Tab-separated table of C-alpha atoms and ligand atoms in Angstrom:
chain	number	residue	atom	x	y	z
A	2	MET	CA	-22.882	22.354	1.795
A	3	LYS	CA	-22.090	19.011	1.133
A	4	SER	CA	-22.188	18.707	-2.280
A	5	LEU	CA	-20.126	21.758	-2.826
A	6	VAL	CA	-17.864	20.093	-0.088
A	7	PHE	CA	-18.163	16.833	-3.124
A	8	CYS	CA	-17.748	18.847	-5.945
A	9	LEU	CA	-14.810	20.900	-4.744
A	10	LEU	CA	-12.993	17.324	-4.163
A	11	LEU	CA	-13.966	16.255	-7.743
A	12	VAL	CA	-12.824	19.331	-9.088
A	13	ILE	CA	-8.820	18.853	-7.423
A	14	GLY	CA	-9.402	15.165	-8.515
A	15	VAL	CA	-8.913	13.540	-4.855
A	16	GLN	CA	-11.082	11.100	-3.528
A	17	GLY	CA	-11.434	9.360	-0.220
A	18	ILE	CA	-10.774	5.943	0.786
A	19	GLU	CA	-11.142	3.454	3.877
A	20	LEU	CA	-8.698	1.693	5.222
A	21	ILE	CA	-9.007	-1.173	7.326
A	22	CYS	CA	-5.945	-1.595	9.869
A	23	ASN	CA	-4.872	-5.260	10.706
A	24	TYR	CA	-2.902	-3.982	13.341
A	25	ILE	CA	0.224	-6.504	14.582
A	26	THR	CA	4.666	-6.441	16.315
A	27	VAL	CA	6.438	-8.274	14.248
A	28	ASP	CA	9.575	-10.020	14.803
A	29	TRP	CA	11.966	-8.391	12.113
A	30	LYS	CA	12.751	-4.898	13.278
A	31	ASP	CA	13.034	-4.698	16.936
A	32	GLY	CA	9.266	-5.593	17.221
A	33	ALA	CA	8.223	-3.268	14.579
A	34	TYR	CA	4.360	-2.661	15.334
A	35	ILE	CA	2.850	-2.227	11.715
A	36	CYS	CA	-0.544	-2.112	9.968
A	37	ASP	CA	-1.207	-4.776	7.473
A	38	ALA	CA	-4.199	-3.789	4.999
A	39	VAL	CA	-6.966	-5.781	4.562
A	40	ASN	CA	-9.656	-5.987	2.229
A	41	PHE	CA	-7.734	-2.367	0.395
A	42	THR	CA	-8.643	-1.370	-3.004
A	43	ALA	CA	-7.609	1.082	-4.997
A	44	THR	CA	-8.058	1.074	-8.812
A	45	LYS	CA	-7.803	5.100	-9.973
A	46	ARG	CA	-5.363	7.683	-9.526
A	47	TYR	CA	-5.412	9.651	-6.485
A	48	LEU	CA	-7.846	8.334	-3.676
A	49	GLU	CA	-6.796	9.587	-0.281
A	50	VAL	CA	-7.339	7.377	2.812
A	51	ASP	CA	-9.566	9.496	4.704
A	52	SER	CA	-11.340	7.113	7.091
A	53	LEU	CA	-8.848	4.454	9.287
A	54	HIS	CA	-10.918	1.450	10.769
A	55	GLY	CA	-8.738	-1.424	12.764
A	56	GLU	CA	-8.276	-2.218	16.691
A	57	HIS	CA	-5.040	-1.404	18.501
A	58	ILE	CA	-3.085	-3.733	20.424
A	59	GLU	CA	-3.425	-2.804	23.728
A	60	ASN	CA	-1.598	0.555	24.840
A	61	LYS	CA	-0.604	1.515	21.283
A	62	THR	CA	-1.893	4.696	18.976
A	63	ASN	CA	-1.092	5.938	15.584
A	64	PHE	CA	2.172	7.328	16.681
A	65	ASP	CA	3.738	4.320	17.636
A	66	VAL	CA	2.795	2.310	13.638
A	67	THR	CA	6.121	2.571	11.793
A	68	ALA	CA	5.869	0.742	8.938
A	69	ILE	CA	2.286	0.118	7.090
A	70	ARG	CA	1.598	-2.763	4.687
A	71	ILE	CA	-0.210	-3.487	1.693
A	72	ASP	CA	-0.237	-7.494	0.893
A	73	SER	CA	-1.991	-9.543	-1.707
A	74	GLN	CA	-5.060	-6.499	-1.852
A	75	THR	CA	-5.329	-4.434	-5.573
A	76	ALA	CA	-3.425	-1.396	-4.857
A	77	GLU	CA	-3.156	-0.239	-9.078
A	78	TYR	CA	-2.176	3.018	-8.258
A	79	MET	CA	-0.345	4.697	-4.780
A	80	PRO	CA	-2.799	5.582	-2.459
A	81	TRP	CA	-2.788	9.038	-0.591
A	82	GLY	CA	-2.735	10.216	2.499
A	83	PHE	CA	-1.034	7.578	4.833
A	84	ASP	CA	1.254	10.502	6.277
A	85	LYS	CA	-1.685	12.228	7.737
A	86	PHE	CA	-2.802	9.184	10.569
A	87	PHE	CA	0.669	7.646	10.582
A	88	PRO	CA	2.997	10.201	10.946
A	89	ASN	CA	5.882	7.780	12.534
A	90	MET	CA	5.775	5.688	9.537
A	91	THR	CA	9.514	4.588	8.329
A	92	ASP	CA	9.220	1.748	6.419
A	93	TYR	CA	5.741	1.495	3.218
A	94	ALA	CA	5.075	-1.936	1.218
A	95	ILE	CA	3.179	-2.334	-1.345
A	96	ILE	CA	3.494	-6.065	-2.585
A	97	GLU	CA	2.076	-8.904	-4.693
A	98	SER	CA	-1.294	-5.690	-5.091
A	99	LYS	CA	-0.791	-5.307	-9.098
A	100	LEU	CA	0.840	-1.769	-8.455
A	101	GLU	CA	1.681	-0.606	-12.093
A	102	LYS	CA	2.132	2.872	-11.626
A	103	ILE	CA	3.875	5.507	-9.643
A	104	GLN	CA	5.127	8.678	-10.125
A	105	ARG	CA	6.915	11.655	-7.827
A	106	SER	CA	3.398	12.926	-6.054
A	107	ASP	CA	2.711	9.756	-5.095
A	108	LEU	CA	5.497	9.853	-2.334
A	109	GLU	CA	5.588	13.725	-2.089
A	110	ASN	CA	4.399	13.438	1.775
A	111	LEU	CA	6.568	10.308	2.811
A	112	THR	CA	10.009	12.000	2.471
A	113	PHE	CA	10.759	10.615	5.687
A	114	LEU	CA	11.030	6.832	4.629
A	115	LYS	CA	13.681	4.363	4.643
A	116	VAL	CA	12.316	1.488	3.163
A	117	LEU	CA	9.645	1.492	0.802
A	118	SER	CA	9.125	-1.829	-1.079
A	119	LEU	CA	7.082	-2.003	-4.131
A	120	ASN	CA	8.100	-6.319	-5.075
A	121	ASP	CA	5.979	-8.315	-7.060
A	122	ASN	CA	4.026	-5.387	-8.836
A	123	GLU	CA	3.070	-4.376	-12.219
A	124	ILE	CA	5.607	-1.281	-12.502
A	125	ASN	CA	6.758	-0.785	-16.503
A	126	GLN	CA	7.873	2.267	-16.218
A	127	LEU	CA	9.731	4.577	-13.919
A	128	LEU	CA	10.190	8.682	-14.937
A	129	ALA	CA	13.677	9.891	-14.169
A	130	ASP	CA	11.986	12.310	-11.341
A	131	THR	CA	10.011	9.870	-9.218
A	132	PHE	CA	12.420	9.560	-6.202
A	133	ASP	CA	13.285	13.069	-6.237
A	134	ASP	CA	12.222	13.429	-2.754
A	135	MET	CA	12.879	10.468	-1.145
A	136	THR	CA	16.456	11.400	-0.166
A	137	ASN	CA	16.347	9.623	3.477
A	138	LEU	CA	15.657	6.359	2.151
A	139	GLU	CA	18.166	3.819	2.707
A	140	TYR	CA	16.370	0.659	0.828
A	141	LEU	CA	14.531	0.585	-2.201
A	142	SER	CA	12.971	-2.624	-3.609
A	143	LEU	CA	11.575	-2.921	-7.090
A	144	SER	CA	12.248	-6.987	-7.757
A	145	LYS	CA	10.124	-8.580	-9.123
A	146	ASN	CA	8.291	-5.965	-12.067
A	147	LYS	CA	8.254	-5.434	-15.488
A	148	ILE	CA	10.900	-2.660	-15.434
A	149	LYS	CA	12.309	-2.662	-18.934
A	150	GLU	CA	14.529	0.509	-18.635
A	151	LEU	CA	15.968	3.257	-15.904
A	152	PRO	CA	16.391	6.503	-16.509
A	153	ASP	CA	20.030	7.693	-15.949
A	154	ASN	CA	19.021	10.115	-13.315
A	155	VAL	CA	15.884	8.177	-11.207
A	156	PHE	CA	18.348	7.200	-8.567
A	157	ARG	CA	19.876	10.733	-8.217
A	158	ALA	CA	18.166	11.887	-4.874
A	159	LEU	CA	19.032	8.481	-3.112
A	160	THR	CA	21.908	9.307	-1.754
A	161	ASN	CA	21.262	7.625	1.888
A	162	LEU	CA	20.377	4.204	-0.434
A	163	GLN	CA	22.093	0.997	1.164
A	164	GLY	CA	20.122	-1.810	-0.379
A	165	LEU	CA	18.674	-1.450	-3.956
A	166	TYR	CA	16.908	-4.866	-5.406
A	167	ILE	CA	15.695	-4.779	-8.799
A	168	ASP	CA	15.571	-8.077	-9.716
A	169	SER	CA	13.456	-10.701	-11.732
A	170	ASN	CA	12.679	-7.423	-14.204
A	171	GLU	CA	13.211	-7.071	-18.008
A	172	LEU	CA	16.457	-4.646	-17.917
A	173	SER	CA	18.395	-5.293	-21.206
A	174	GLU	CA	20.600	-2.599	-21.147
A	175	ILE	CA	21.355	-0.273	-18.069
A	176	SER	CA	23.581	3.227	-17.571
A	177	PHE	CA	27.086	3.509	-16.046
A	178	LYS	CA	26.124	6.898	-14.909
A	179	VAL	CA	22.587	4.862	-13.185
A	180	LEU	CA	24.309	4.954	-9.328
A	181	GLU	CA	26.435	8.083	-9.627
A	182	ASN	CA	25.016	9.286	-6.924
A	183	ASN	CA	24.030	6.767	-4.998
A	184	THR	CA	27.948	6.086	-2.940
A	185	MET	CA	26.272	4.484	0.477
A	186	LEU	CA	25.204	1.383	-1.827
A	187	LYS	CA	26.028	-1.846	-0.081
A	188	GLU	CA	23.752	-3.855	-1.762
A	189	LEU	CA	22.920	-4.666	-5.249
A	190	ALA	CA	20.452	-6.753	-7.146
A	191	LEU	CA	20.388	-6.789	-10.583
A	192	ASN	CA	20.347	-10.851	-10.862
A	193	ASN	CA	17.533	-12.264	-13.303
A	194	ASN	CA	16.833	-9.770	-15.514
A	195	GLN	CA	17.573	-9.493	-19.530
A	196	LEU	CA	21.472	-7.743	-19.516
A	197	GLU	CA	24.226	-8.579	-21.600
A	198	TYR	CA	26.522	-6.472	-20.532
A	199	ILE	CA	27.563	-4.096	-18.018
A	200	ASN	CA	29.690	-1.028	-17.865
A	201	SER	CA	31.992	-1.598	-15.337
A	202	GLU	CA	31.927	2.033	-14.155
A	203	ILE	CA	29.088	1.477	-12.892
A	204	PHE	CA	30.902	0.413	-9.820
A	205	GLY	CA	33.477	2.918	-9.970
A	206	HIS	CA	32.507	4.903	-6.935
A	207	LEU	CA	30.566	2.443	-5.338
A	208	VAL	CA	33.003	2.370	-2.586
A	209	ASN	CA	30.715	0.566	-0.053
A	210	LEU	CA	29.372	-1.928	-2.113
A	211	GLU	CA	29.225	-5.661	-0.810
A	212	TYR	CA	26.954	-7.618	-2.382
A	213	VAL	CA	26.237	-7.584	-5.791
A	214	ASN	CA	24.379	-10.271	-7.602
A	215	LEU	CA	24.039	-10.153	-11.639
A	216	SER	CA	23.257	-14.185	-11.772
A	217	SER	CA	20.508	-15.064	-14.286
A	218	ASN	CA	21.040	-11.918	-16.573
A	219	LYS	CA	21.971	-13.146	-20.612
A	220	CYS	CA	25.685	-13.259	-20.242
A	221	ILE	CA	26.711	-11.886	-16.858
A	222	GLY	CA	25.951	-14.726	-15.142
A	223	ILE	CA	27.899	-14.218	-12.367
A	224	PHE	CA	27.488	-13.982	-8.781
A	225	ILE	CA	30.003	-11.737	-6.389
A	226	THR	CA	29.858	-11.788	-2.522
A	227	SER	CA	32.212	-9.052	-1.533
A	228	ILE	CA	32.695	-7.419	-4.143
A	229	LYS	CA	35.311	-5.041	-1.722
A	230	HIS	CA	37.508	-7.550	-2.254
A	231	PHE	CA	38.338	-7.256	-5.474
A	232	GLY	CA	38.974	-3.418	-5.546
A	233	SER	CA	37.367	-1.295	-8.778
A	234	ALA	CA	40.434	-1.809	-10.454
A	235	ARG	CA	39.385	-5.488	-10.964
A	236	ILE	CA	35.901	-5.005	-11.100
A	237	LYS	CA	36.633	-3.595	-14.572
A	238	GLU	CA	38.509	-6.537	-15.514
A	239	ILE	CA	35.373	-9.037	-14.753
A	240	LEU	CA	32.701	-7.213	-16.379
A	241	LYS	CA	34.079	-6.753	-19.468
A	242	LEU	CA	31.932	-9.945	-20.744
A	243	ASN	CA	29.722	-9.009	-23.402
A	244	CYS	CA	28.211	-12.120	-25.035
A	245	ASN	CA	25.117	-10.415	-27.320
A	246	ASN	CA	24.072	-13.981	-28.564
A	247	VAL	CA	24.939	-16.407	-25.823
A	248	GLU	CA	24.024	-19.817	-28.231
A	249	LYS	CA	26.599	-18.545	-30.462
A	250	LYS	CA	29.007	-16.671	-28.548
A	251	PHE	CA	28.702	-19.690	-25.892
A	252	GLU	CA	33.018	-20.685	-26.668
A	253	GLN	CA	33.256	-17.380	-25.849
A	254	CYS	CA	31.267	-16.542	-22.887
A	255	LYS	CA	33.540	-19.544	-21.379
A	256	GLU	CA	36.270	-18.642	-21.910
A	257	ASP	CA	35.750	-15.605	-20.319
A	258	TYR	CA	34.362	-17.135	-17.270
A	259	GLU	CA	37.282	-19.702	-17.074
A	260	LYS	CA	39.494	-16.880	-16.514
A	261	LEU	CA	37.166	-15.460	-14.233
A	262	ARG	CA	37.375	-19.018	-12.483
A	263	PHE	CA	40.768	-19.160	-12.349
A	264	HIS	CA	41.837	-15.660	-11.098
A	265	TYR	CA	38.780	-15.079	-8.398
A	266	ASN	CA	38.263	-18.286	-7.325
A	267	LEU	CA	35.455	-16.430	-4.685
A	268	LEU	CA	33.329	-16.078	-7.199
A	269	LEU	CA	30.805	-18.726	-7.911
A	270	LEU	CA	29.559	-19.651	-10.928
A	271	GLU	CA	25.780	-20.557	-10.309
A	272	GLU	CA	22.381	-22.742	-11.855
A	273	LYS	CA	22.182	-20.813	-15.556
A	274	ASN	CA	25.830	-21.023	-16.221
A	275	ARG	CA	25.483	-24.762	-16.344
A	276	LYS	CA	21.786	-24.054	-17.966
A	277	TYR	CA	24.263	-22.198	-20.799
A	278	LYS	CA	26.942	-25.043	-20.666
A	279	SER	CA	23.896	-28.171	-21.376
A	280	ASP	CA	22.502	-25.615	-23.930
A	281	ALA	CA	25.718	-25.276	-26.169
A	282	GLY	CA	26.335	-28.281	-25.686
B	10	NAG	C1	-12.933	-8.024	4.356
B	10	NAG	O1	-14.297	-8.777	3.232
B	10	NAG	C2	-14.702	-9.880	3.366
B	10	NAG	C3	-15.114	-10.027	1.646
B	10	NAG	O2	-16.185	-9.319	1.140
B	10	NAG	C4	-15.497	-10.034	4.468
B	10	NAG	O3	-16.467	-11.073	5.015
B	10	NAG	C5	-14.828	-9.757	5.678
B	10	NAG	O4	-15.510	-9.543	6.753
B	10	NAG	C6	-13.461	-8.190	5.358
B	10	NAG	N1	-12.901	-8.302	6.489
B	10	NAG	C7	-12.877	-7.553	7.097
B	10	NAG	C8	-11.985	-6.495	8.171
B	10	NAG	O5	-13.357	-5.734	6.963
B	11	NAG	C1	-0.901	-1.135	29.493
B	11	NAG	O1	-0.641	-0.154	30.148
B	11	NAG	C2	-1.363	-0.164	31.148
B	11	NAG	C3	-1.332	1.345	32.291
B	11	NAG	O2	-0.224	1.588	32.236
B	11	NAG	C4	-0.510	-1.296	31.841
B	11	NAG	O3	-0.807	-1.251	33.557
B	11	NAG	C5	-0.720	-2.437	31.700
B	11	NAG	O4	0.254	-3.367	31.507
B	11	NAG	C6	-0.715	-2.129	29.562
B	11	NAG	N1	-0.705	-3.427	28.798
B	11	NAG	C7	0.048	-3.430	28.084
B	11	NAG	C8	-0.350	-5.250	27.279
B	11	NAG	O5	1.273	-2.725	27.604
B	12	NAG	C1	0.808	16.129	1.054
B	12	NAG	O1	0.078	16.961	1.661
B	12	NAG	C2	-0.250	18.304	1.209
B	12	NAG	C3	-0.727	19.247	1.965
B	12	NAG	O2	-1.057	18.646	3.172
B	12	NAG	C4	-1.984	17.996	0.310
B	12	NAG	O3	-2.267	19.171	-0.195
B	12	NAG	C5	-1.418	16.959	-0.820
B	12	NAG	O4	-2.776	16.281	-1.281
B	12	NAG	C6	-0.287	15.461	-0.367
B	12	NAG	N1	-0.023	14.782	-0.845
B	12	NAG	C7	-0.322	13.030	-1.002
B	12	NAG	C8	0.059	12.704	-2.243
B	12	NAG	O5	-0.490	13.376	-0.385
B	13	NAG	C1	5.762	9.997	16.853
B	13	NAG	O1	4.826	11.483	16.713
B	13	NAG	C2	5.204	12.206	17.220
B	13	NAG	C3	3.891	13.598	16.759
B	13	NAG	O2	4.886	13.921	15.527
B	13	NAG	C4	6.087	12.404	18.108
B	13	NAG	O3	5.821	13.497	19.009
B	13	NAG	C5	6.974	11.647	19.193
B	13	NAG	O4	7.685	11.890	19.328
B	13	NAG	C6	6.831	10.298	17.551
B	13	NAG	N1	7.342	8.955	17.532
B	13	NAG	C7	8.771	8.233	17.682
B	13	NAG	C8	8.456	7.510	18.048
B	13	NAG	O5	8.583	8.617	16.723
B	14	NAG	C1	24.569	13.659	-9.020
B	14	NAG	O1	24.266	14.670	-8.447
B	14	NAG	C2	24.288	15.903	-9.285
B	14	NAG	C3	24.445	16.762	-8.357
B	14	NAG	O2	23.734	16.796	-8.089
B	14	NAG	C4	23.915	15.788	-10.894
B	14	NAG	O3	24.305	17.125	-11.277
B	14	NAG	C5	24.134	14.856	-11.319
B	14	NAG	O4	23.180	14.703	-12.482
B	14	NAG	C6	23.890	12.804	-10.947
B	14	NAG	N1	24.227	12.485	-11.916
B	14	NAG	C7	23.114	11.501	-12.026
B	14	NAG	C8	23.262	10.629	-13.208
B	14	NAG	O5	21.773	11.626	-11.838
B	15	NAG	C1	21.883	-14.350	-7.193
B	15	NAG	O1	21.122	-14.954	-8.548
B	15	NAG	C2	20.030	-15.696	-8.822
B	15	NAG	C3	19.285	-15.700	-9.723
B	15	NAG	O2	18.260	-14.712	-9.773
B	15	NAG	C4	19.451	-16.445	-7.326
B	15	NAG	O3	18.871	-17.818	-7.624
B	15	NAG	C5	20.189	-16.592	-6.612
B	15	NAG	O4	19.792	-17.330	-5.009
B	15	NAG	C6	21.120	-15.499	-6.099
B	15	NAG	N1	22.190	-15.023	-4.905
B	15	NAG	C7	22.265	-14.419	-3.777
B	15	NAG	C8	22.778	-15.057	-2.887
B	15	NAG	O5	21.022	-13.556	-3.262
């Protein structure tokens, strides 16, 4: 019987994995009760958590757990099955754990998530349908990965998204369509990528946007706070900076920056721009 079950599992391809939780309450998020995974290793696809260990804090149960954190562990693939143990989880973080691959099926039963943090990992590719089931998601962090491009439709289902952080990746271009359906967006971090140009149409309908960071890109070294104050029409003007080769075209960039500074003194020029200046001079 046992071997039959084992064979069946092999056929389906899902294998069991153990989860050890260190349960803690954290100060952020009104004393949220979280499972902090210890000694966690997932180096294959289709691993499903089928046994749970760890001692709850007095009077707490699995139902109280609202966040799972896999921090500084090994999770090259996204493990499955957390939702079965923690039906009330809203936050899921796999941080600094060598996460390399994610796909839509990894997230299919986590449609209730509000926060997904996958920062400081090795993700280098996102398929267009990856987040299609995540309609309740409010914050998505993909900071510090190796993402080179974003499919136009990759965020299409995230109509409740308020914060999107893709800073410190390897993006060299971004389509003006990519945020078309994310009208709730308040914060957008694209800083520290390889962007040379941004079509300002990207902000056209983001009426709730309050914070954008485009600093430390190839030539878009501007950091904008309270973008609201500018209004879309002005944003258009601001972002038409296309300096493919910073070294050679520095004079042109500088002119653009000076113009910006003159017109919009809320714009802050940051370290990178100063660096461009010293590189060029
Ligand atoms: C984690 O692994 C280390 C080394 O194998 C071991 O000493 C420790 O007891 C483990 N911790 C838990 C909570 O299992
Ligand atoms: C746990 O519940 C018991 C019974 O309701 C209560 O007396 C005790 O103070 C609770 N402990 C904590 C840490 O909340
Ligand atoms: C989602 O739930 C279904 C039904 O319980 C299950 O067959 C499937 O393996 C689950 N997928 C994940 C990624 O946990
Ligand atoms: C947690 O989940 C249980 C069962 O799914 C539900 O009855 C309960 O109301 C939930 N609690 C919270 C705080 O969401
Ligand atoms: C935005 O949503 C509409 C309607 O669902 C869809 O047709 C369109 O392709 C979406 N835009 C993007 C960039 O995915
Ligand atoms: C904007 O991005 C730059 C470069 O990555 C960073 O140094 C700076 O702290 C960011 N600014 C804010 C307000 O987050």
